[in-house]
Amino acid sequence: MNGLYSWAQGALKRGIDMHISLNPQKDINNALSQTSESKSKNKNIWETTRYRFIYILVAACIFVSAFTIDEVGATDINQIDIYDSQELNSIIKTSLSRPELPSFGESSEVICLDYTGQGLLRICYKNNTDDKLMVKIEKGKEKVCYPLLGDGRSEDFPLQYGNGTYFAHILKNVGGNAYVTEQTWAFNVYIEDPNVVFLNSVQNINWSYDMEPIRRIDSIIARSLKTKKDSLERSCVNDIYKFIIRNIKYDNKKINNCGQNYIPDIEQVYADGSGICYDYASLFAAMLRSIGIPAKLVKGYADYMPNTYHAWNEVFIDGEWITIDITFDAIFHIGGNPKFMEKNNGYYSKVYEY
């Protein structure tokens, strides 16, 4: 998403050069009126028209947002209504369920299985060399790799593939992209409630109750806590969603400085007031998890930019998972209306979820 506005300007020109129609229904009707022998061609016309229309629409929105970003996102991150903290904490305890986090620190055990019942694997590995480390977690055909600090302190990773036998491998770099296995563990996992996995503090959604963005949540959702009787969770999700899109701006320069093993730091993103899609999704998930609302950080591809790796969220509200692309809404400033918050999951292709 680097150089988003420049891309939009070019996209608008390319859209005109390609003669993209702003009346896709007319194109569709023309396609349908042709002979049955061209059904395959009609399908291609439909797909081409749909994606071209999305392409030009996204470009136009980005281009327009370039002139409105300072004006629309003017809410000061410090200008929040003040409420009695004890009263809010009391309401939260009775209306929402804040998860209990494992304590952090060093351990004599390399791998800790004490928290697998809540979908969490803890590794405390001390690397005695300067070699880069990775940890690979796999179950059946599912596998995912994470950078491993290896400084002896606790590092937590999700067990998001359900119940069964998992394998954890510590890998050491031997040059370039080549790694060798240092140690391997096999262990069984049984999680009674699969959604509890998405309440944890893990490496790329690292949060604790003493972090500033988490401490501020009580004030952000205060109005909902005091006034909402029905759908409190949905209302709190919308409060946090609007807070982020109004106060965190997309950082076009940061994407060039992020290494392959970049890990979001929600305190830094909050303090800077800016970030990339990975940061948005991590911050949103962390804030929701801290008030007991399961939230996934998802990586993959979105139809509106199909060649760009992206991050968004899935949030569990009222018994179902909904898709929220908070980066998209922050850039286009359409988040003032909660009806825009939920996205069509069919326009997103998931690669990983955490």
Short mmCIF file of C-alpha atoms in Angstrom, two decimals:
data_model
loop_
_atom_site.label_atom_id
_atom_site.label_comp_id
_atom_site.label_asym_id
_atom_site.label_seq_id
_atom_site.Cartn_x
_atom_site.Cartn_y
_atom_site.Cartn_z
CA MET A 1 0.00 0.00 0.00
CA ASN A 2 3.01 2.23 -0.40
CA GLY A 3 2.39 5.51 -2.21
CA LEU A 4 -1.35 5.00 -2.01
CA TYR A 5 -2.34 8.42 -3.25
CA SER A 6 0.11 8.39 -6.16
CA TRP A 7 -1.21 4.98 -7.09
CA ALA A 8 -4.76 6.34 -7.00
CA GLN A 9 -3.94 9.19 -9.36
CA GLY A 10 -2.35 6.75 -11.79
CA ALA A 11 -5.23 4.33 -11.37
CA LEU A 12 -7.78 6.98 -12.24
CA LYS A 13 -5.90 7.79 -15.43
CA ARG A 14 -5.52 4.11 -16.28
CA GLY A 15 -9.21 3.61 -15.60
CA ILE A 16 -10.04 6.29 -18.16
CA ASP A 17 -7.53 4.90 -20.64
CA MET A 18 -9.07 1.43 -20.29
CA HIS A 19 -12.55 2.90 -20.84
CA ILE A 20 -13.83 1.52 -17.54
CA SER A 21 -17.60 1.79 -17.43
CA LEU A 22 -19.27 3.43 -14.47
CA ASN A 23 -22.50 1.69 -15.47
CA PRO A 24 -21.71 -1.98 -14.92
CA GLN A 25 -25.37 -2.99 -15.18
CA LYS A 26 -25.42 -1.75 -18.78
CA ASP A 27 -22.35 -3.85 -19.54
CA ILE A 28 -23.97 -6.86 -17.91
CA ASN A 29 -27.22 -6.43 -19.86
CA ASN A 30 -25.28 -6.18 -23.10
CA ALA A 31 -23.43 -9.36 -22.23
CA LEU A 32 -26.60 -11.25 -21.38
CA SER A 33 -28.28 -10.21 -24.63
CA GLN A 34 -25.71 -12.06 -26.74
CA THR A 35 -26.11 -15.59 -28.06
CA SER A 36 -25.86 -18.68 -25.86
CA GLU A 37 -22.66 -19.65 -27.67
CA SER A 38 -20.81 -16.84 -25.88
CA LYS A 39 -21.72 -17.76 -22.29
CA SER A 40 -18.08 -18.26 -21.37
CA LYS A 41 -17.24 -14.86 -22.81
CA ASN A 42 -20.15 -13.29 -20.95
CA LYS A 43 -18.80 -14.66 -17.68
CA ASN A 44 -15.43 -13.09 -18.42
CA ILE A 45 -17.12 -9.78 -19.22
CA TRP A 46 -18.99 -9.93 -15.90
CA GLU A 47 -15.80 -10.63 -13.92
CA THR A 48 -13.77 -8.01 -15.78
CA THR A 49 -16.49 -5.40 -15.34
CA ARG A 50 -16.86 -6.13 -11.63
CA TYR A 51 -13.14 -5.92 -10.87
CA ARG A 52 -12.63 -2.84 -13.05
CA PHE A 53 -15.49 -1.12 -11.28
CA ILE A 54 -13.99 -1.98 -7.86
CA TYR A 55 -10.59 -0.79 -9.11
CA ILE A 56 -11.83 2.64 -10.23
CA LEU A 57 -14.01 3.06 -7.15
CA VAL A 58 -11.13 2.37 -4.77
CA ALA A 59 -8.85 4.70 -6.70
CA ALA A 60 -11.44 7.48 -6.61
CA CYS A 61 -11.97 7.07 -2.87
CA ILE A 62 -8.24 7.23 -2.13
CA PHE A 63 -7.84 10.26 -4.39
CA VAL A 64 -10.69 12.11 -2.68
CA SER A 65 -9.42 11.16 0.78
CA ALA A 66 -6.13 12.91 0.03
CA PHE A 67 -7.96 16.22 0.31
CA THR A 68 -9.96 15.34 3.43
CA ILE A 69 -7.62 13.38 5.67
CA ASP A 70 -6.71 16.19 8.05
CA GLU A 71 -10.23 17.51 8.23
CA VAL A 72 -12.17 14.30 8.80
CA GLY A 73 -9.73 12.58 11.16
CA ALA A 74 -9.47 15.59 13.45
CA THR A 75 -10.50 13.91 16.72
CA ASP A 76 -7.72 14.46 19.27
CA ILE A 77 -6.54 11.19 20.81
CA ASN A 78 -6.58 12.86 24.23
CA GLN A 79 -10.03 14.45 23.97
CA ILE A 80 -12.18 11.74 25.53
CA ASP A 81 -15.04 12.19 27.97
CA ILE A 82 -14.06 11.49 31.57
CA TYR A 83 -16.11 9.02 33.63
CA ASP A 84 -15.71 7.58 37.11
CA SER A 85 -13.25 4.70 36.68
CA GLN A 86 -14.56 2.67 39.60
CA GLU A 87 -18.08 2.83 38.25
CA LEU A 88 -16.92 1.77 34.79
CA ASN A 89 -14.88 -1.11 36.18
CA SER A 90 -17.92 -2.30 38.08
CA ILE A 91 -20.04 -2.23 34.92
CA ILE A 92 -17.35 -4.05 32.93
CA LYS A 93 -17.09 -6.80 35.55
CA THR A 94 -20.83 -7.42 35.45
CA SER A 95 -21.42 -6.89 31.70
CA LEU A 96 -18.17 -7.99 30.03
CA SER A 97 -15.63 -10.67 30.87
CA ARG A 98 -12.00 -9.60 30.86
CA PRO A 99 -9.61 -12.54 30.29
CA GLU A 100 -6.94 -13.46 32.78
CA LEU A 101 -3.46 -13.36 31.27
CA PRO A 102 -0.59 -15.68 32.26
CA SER A 103 2.25 -13.98 34.13
CA PHE A 104 5.42 -13.19 32.16
CA GLY A 105 9.05 -13.79 33.00
CA GLU A 106 11.84 -16.28 32.52
CA SER A 107 11.49 -20.04 32.89
CA SER A 108 13.84 -22.99 33.20
CA GLU A 109 11.62 -24.93 30.78
CA VAL A 110 12.10 -24.29 27.06
CA ILE A 111 8.50 -25.17 26.24
CA CYS A 112 5.61 -24.61 28.65
CA LEU A 113 2.35 -26.52 28.08
CA ASP A 114 0.49 -25.08 31.09
CA TYR A 115 -1.75 -22.88 28.93
CA THR A 116 -2.53 -25.12 25.96
CA GLY A 117 -6.08 -25.53 27.28
CA GLN A 118 -6.66 -21.89 26.45
CA GLY A 119 -4.94 -22.16 23.09
CA LEU A 120 -1.56 -20.76 24.08
CA LEU A 121 1.95 -22.18 23.66
CA ARG A 122 4.71 -20.57 25.71
CA ILE A 123 8.37 -20.85 24.70
CA CYS A 124 11.31 -19.67 26.81
CA TYR A 125 14.37 -20.36 24.67
CA LYS A 126 17.83 -18.97 25.32
CA ASN A 127 19.89 -18.57 22.17
CA ASN A 128 23.62 -18.66 22.89
CA THR A 129 24.60 -17.54 19.39
CA ASP A 130 23.79 -14.62 17.10
CA ASP A 131 21.95 -16.87 14.63
CA LYS A 132 18.39 -15.93 13.78
CA LEU A 133 15.70 -18.23 15.13
CA MET A 134 12.23 -19.22 14.04
CA VAL A 135 9.54 -21.35 15.64
CA LYS A 136 7.29 -23.46 13.42
CA ILE A 137 3.97 -24.66 14.84
CA GLU A 138 2.05 -27.26 12.88
CA LYS A 139 -0.96 -29.52 13.12
CA GLY A 140 -1.76 -31.81 10.21
CA LYS A 141 -1.49 -29.78 7.01
CA GLU A 142 -1.66 -26.45 8.84
CA LYS A 143 1.59 -24.73 9.76
CA VAL A 144 2.85 -21.26 10.55
CA CYS A 145 6.27 -19.79 11.37
CA TYR A 146 7.16 -16.93 13.70
CA PRO A 147 10.42 -15.13 14.46
CA LEU A 148 11.81 -16.19 17.85
CA LEU A 149 13.71 -13.68 19.98
CA GLY A 150 15.44 -16.42 21.96
CA ASP A 151 16.47 -14.18 24.88
CA GLY A 152 15.15 -16.58 27.55
CA ARG A 153 11.99 -14.60 28.27
CA SER A 154 8.45 -15.85 27.69
CA GLU A 155 7.19 -15.74 24.10
CA ASP A 156 3.56 -16.76 23.54
CA PHE A 157 2.04 -18.18 20.35
CA PRO A 158 -1.52 -19.17 19.45
CA LEU A 159 -2.76 -22.72 18.95
CA GLN A 160 -5.46 -21.75 16.47
CA TYR A 161 -5.93 -25.02 14.59
CA GLY A 162 -8.31 -26.70 17.01
CA ASN A 163 -7.91 -29.81 19.13
CA GLY A 164 -5.42 -32.57 18.34
CA THR A 165 -1.69 -33.22 18.15
CA TYR A 166 0.62 -30.28 17.51
CA PHE A 167 4.33 -30.09 16.76
CA ALA A 168 6.58 -27.19 17.70
CA HIS A 169 10.00 -26.86 16.05
CA ILE A 170 12.74 -24.40 16.96
CA LEU A 171 14.68 -23.57 13.79
CA LYS A 172 18.11 -21.95 13.49
CA ASN A 173 19.25 -19.97 10.46
CA VAL A 174 22.29 -21.38 8.65
CA GLY A 175 22.47 -18.75 5.91
CA GLY A 176 20.08 -16.95 3.60
CA ASN A 177 16.60 -18.42 3.96
CA ALA A 178 17.89 -21.84 5.07
CA TYR A 179 17.04 -23.14 8.55
CA VAL A 180 17.76 -26.35 10.39
CA THR A 181 15.71 -27.91 13.19
CA GLU A 182 17.24 -27.51 16.63
CA GLN A 183 14.53 -29.06 18.78
CA THR A 184 11.05 -30.54 18.27
CA TRP A 185 8.19 -31.22 20.67
CA ALA A 186 4.90 -33.06 20.13
CA PHE A 187 1.93 -32.36 22.41
CA ASN A 188 -1.83 -32.82 22.50
CA VAL A 189 -4.24 -29.91 22.78
CA TYR A 190 -7.82 -29.88 24.01
CA ILE A 191 -9.64 -26.54 24.10
CA GLU A 192 -13.19 -26.60 25.40
CA ASP A 193 -14.17 -23.24 23.89
CA PRO A 194 -12.36 -22.61 20.57
CA ASN A 195 -13.01 -18.87 20.77
CA VAL A 196 -10.86 -18.52 23.88
CA VAL A 197 -7.80 -18.78 21.60
CA PHE A 198 -8.64 -15.35 20.24
CA LEU A 199 -8.55 -13.63 23.62
CA ASN A 200 -4.87 -14.33 24.33
CA SER A 201 -1.94 -11.97 24.27
CA VAL A 202 0.44 -13.44 21.68
CA GLN A 203 3.52 -12.31 19.79
CA ASN A 204 1.81 -10.28 17.05
CA ILE A 205 -1.12 -9.20 19.24
CA ASN A 206 0.85 -8.42 22.36
CA TRP A 207 -1.16 -6.64 25.04
CA SER A 208 -1.43 -6.25 28.80
CA TYR A 209 -3.71 -4.31 31.12
CA ASP A 210 -1.01 -1.76 31.99
CA MET A 211 -0.47 -0.66 28.37
CA GLU A 212 -1.77 2.82 27.59
CA PRO A 213 -4.16 1.91 24.72
CA ILE A 214 -5.68 -0.82 26.91
CA ARG A 215 -6.00 1.45 29.95
CA ARG A 216 -7.90 4.00 27.86
CA ILE A 217 -10.59 1.55 26.76
CA ASP A 218 -12.84 2.21 29.76
CA SER A 219 -13.26 5.82 28.65
CA ILE A 220 -13.64 4.90 24.97
CA ILE A 221 -16.57 2.55 25.63
CA ALA A 222 -17.96 4.48 28.62
CA ARG A 223 -21.06 5.78 26.86
CA SER A 224 -22.01 2.31 25.67
CA LEU A 225 -21.42 0.86 29.13
CA LYS A 226 -23.74 3.38 30.74
CA THR A 227 -26.50 3.46 28.14
CA LYS A 228 -26.59 0.21 26.17
CA LYS A 229 -28.82 -2.60 27.39
CA ASP A 230 -28.92 -4.76 24.25
CA SER A 231 -26.01 -5.70 21.96
CA LEU A 232 -23.47 -4.20 24.36
CA GLU A 233 -20.61 -6.08 22.71
CA ARG A 234 -21.50 -4.76 19.25
CA SER A 235 -21.74 -1.22 20.60
CA CYS A 236 -18.33 -1.53 22.30
CA VAL A 237 -16.80 -2.90 19.10
CA ASN A 238 -18.16 0.10 17.22
CA ASP A 239 -16.78 2.52 19.84
CA ILE A 240 -13.25 1.10 19.58
CA TYR A 241 -13.52 0.87 15.78
CA LYS A 242 -14.45 4.55 15.48
CA PHE A 243 -11.76 5.58 17.93
CA ILE A 244 -9.04 3.88 15.87
CA ILE A 245 -10.14 5.10 12.45
CA ARG A 246 -10.40 8.67 13.72
CA ASN A 247 -7.06 8.73 15.51
CA ILE A 248 -4.68 6.36 13.71
CA LYS A 249 -3.55 7.40 10.24
CA TYR A 250 -2.05 5.15 7.60
CA ASP A 251 1.75 5.49 7.41
CA ASN A 252 2.79 5.23 3.76
CA LYS A 253 6.50 5.50 4.59
CA LYS A 254 6.62 2.82 7.27
CA ILE A 255 5.91 -0.04 4.89
CA ASN A 256 9.35 0.48 3.27
CA ASN A 257 11.12 0.21 6.62
CA CYS A 258 9.44 -2.96 7.89
CA GLY A 259 11.53 -6.08 7.68
CA GLN A 260 10.20 -9.53 6.87
CA ASN A 261 9.89 -10.34 10.57
CA TYR A 262 8.19 -7.11 11.61
CA ILE A 263 6.04 -7.47 14.75
CA PRO A 264 3.45 -4.80 15.66
CA ASP A 265 3.91 -2.81 18.86
CA ILE A 266 0.48 -1.48 19.84
CA GLU A 267 1.90 1.01 22.36
CA GLN A 268 4.15 2.52 19.70
CA VAL A 269 1.33 2.64 17.15
CA TYR A 270 -0.93 4.33 19.69
CA ALA A 271 1.77 6.85 20.65
CA ASP A 272 2.66 7.63 17.02
CA GLY A 273 -0.97 7.85 15.92
CA SER A 274 -0.07 5.97 12.74
CA GLY A 275 0.69 2.54 11.36
CA ILE A 276 0.28 0.05 8.52
CA CYS A 277 -2.50 -2.51 8.10
CA TYR A 278 -0.72 -5.03 10.34
CA ASP A 279 -0.60 -2.40 13.10
CA TYR A 280 -4.27 -1.48 12.71
CA ALA A 281 -5.37 -5.10 12.90
CA SER A 282 -3.14 -5.86 15.90
CA LEU A 283 -4.27 -2.80 17.86
CA PHE A 284 -7.95 -3.44 17.15
CA ALA A 285 -7.69 -7.11 18.12
CA ALA A 286 -5.77 -6.32 21.31
CA MET A 287 -8.27 -3.72 22.48
CA LEU A 288 -11.23 -6.02 21.81
CA ARG A 289 -9.61 -9.01 23.49
CA SER A 290 -8.95 -6.98 26.62
CA ILE A 291 -12.71 -6.62 27.19
CA GLY A 292 -13.44 -10.27 26.45
CA ILE A 293 -14.49 -10.00 22.80
CA PRO A 294 -12.79 -12.68 20.64
CA ALA A 295 -10.94 -11.08 17.74
CA LYS A 296 -8.74 -12.58 15.04
CA LEU A 297 -5.92 -10.90 13.18
CA VAL A 298 -6.16 -12.18 9.60
CA LYS A 299 -3.59 -11.98 6.80
CA GLY A 300 -4.29 -12.51 3.13
CA TYR A 301 -5.67 -10.61 0.15
CA ALA A 302 -8.61 -8.28 -0.46
CA ASP A 303 -10.40 -7.98 -3.80
CA TYR A 304 -9.87 -4.22 -3.94
CA MET A 305 -6.06 -4.70 -4.02
CA PRO A 306 -5.65 -8.37 -5.00
CA ASN A 307 -1.87 -8.28 -5.44
CA THR A 308 -1.06 -6.68 -2.08
CA TYR A 309 -0.65 -8.69 1.12
CA HIS A 310 -3.06 -7.26 3.67
CA ALA A 311 -4.21 -7.61 7.29
CA TRP A 312 -7.72 -7.22 8.71
CA ASN A 313 -9.87 -8.61 11.52
CA GLU A 314 -12.64 -11.06 12.21
CA VAL A 315 -14.63 -10.31 15.37
CA PHE A 316 -17.05 -12.59 17.22
CA ILE A 317 -20.26 -10.64 17.89
CA ASP A 318 -23.73 -11.96 18.73
CA GLY A 319 -22.73 -15.55 18.02
CA GLU A 320 -21.04 -15.05 14.63
CA TRP A 321 -17.72 -13.96 13.14
CA ILE A 322 -17.87 -10.73 11.15
CA THR A 323 -15.18 -9.25 8.90
CA ILE A 324 -13.88 -5.75 9.66
CA ASP A 325 -11.24 -4.04 7.53
CA ILE A 326 -10.31 -1.16 9.79
CA THR A 327 -7.40 0.01 7.61
CA PHE A 328 -9.69 0.42 4.61
CA ASP A 329 -12.18 2.44 6.64
CA ALA A 330 -9.49 4.59 8.28
CA ILE A 331 -8.10 5.56 4.87
CA PHE A 332 -11.48 6.25 3.28
CA HIS A 333 -13.04 7.85 6.39
CA ILE A 334 -16.32 5.99 6.04
CA GLY A 335 -16.32 4.66 9.58
CA GLY A 336 -18.55 7.32 11.08
CA ASN A 337 -21.54 5.18 10.19
CA PRO A 338 -21.54 1.73 11.86
CA LYS A 339 -23.35 0.14 8.91
CA PHE A 340 -20.08 0.34 6.97
CA MET A 341 -18.11 -1.51 9.64
CA GLU A 342 -19.04 -5.07 8.62
CA LYS A 343 -17.56 -6.23 5.32
CA ASN A 344 -18.54 -9.02 2.93
CA ASN A 345 -16.25 -11.92 3.77
CA GLY A 346 -16.47 -13.10 0.16
CA TYR A 347 -14.22 -10.24 -0.95
CA TYR A 348 -11.34 -11.44 1.25
CA SER A 349 -9.02 -14.43 0.80
CA LYS A 350 -7.57 -15.64 4.11
CA VAL A 351 -4.05 -17.07 4.29
CA TYR A 352 -3.37 -17.00 8.04
CA GLU A 353 -5.37 -16.19 11.16
CA TYR A 354 -4.05 -15.55 14.66
#
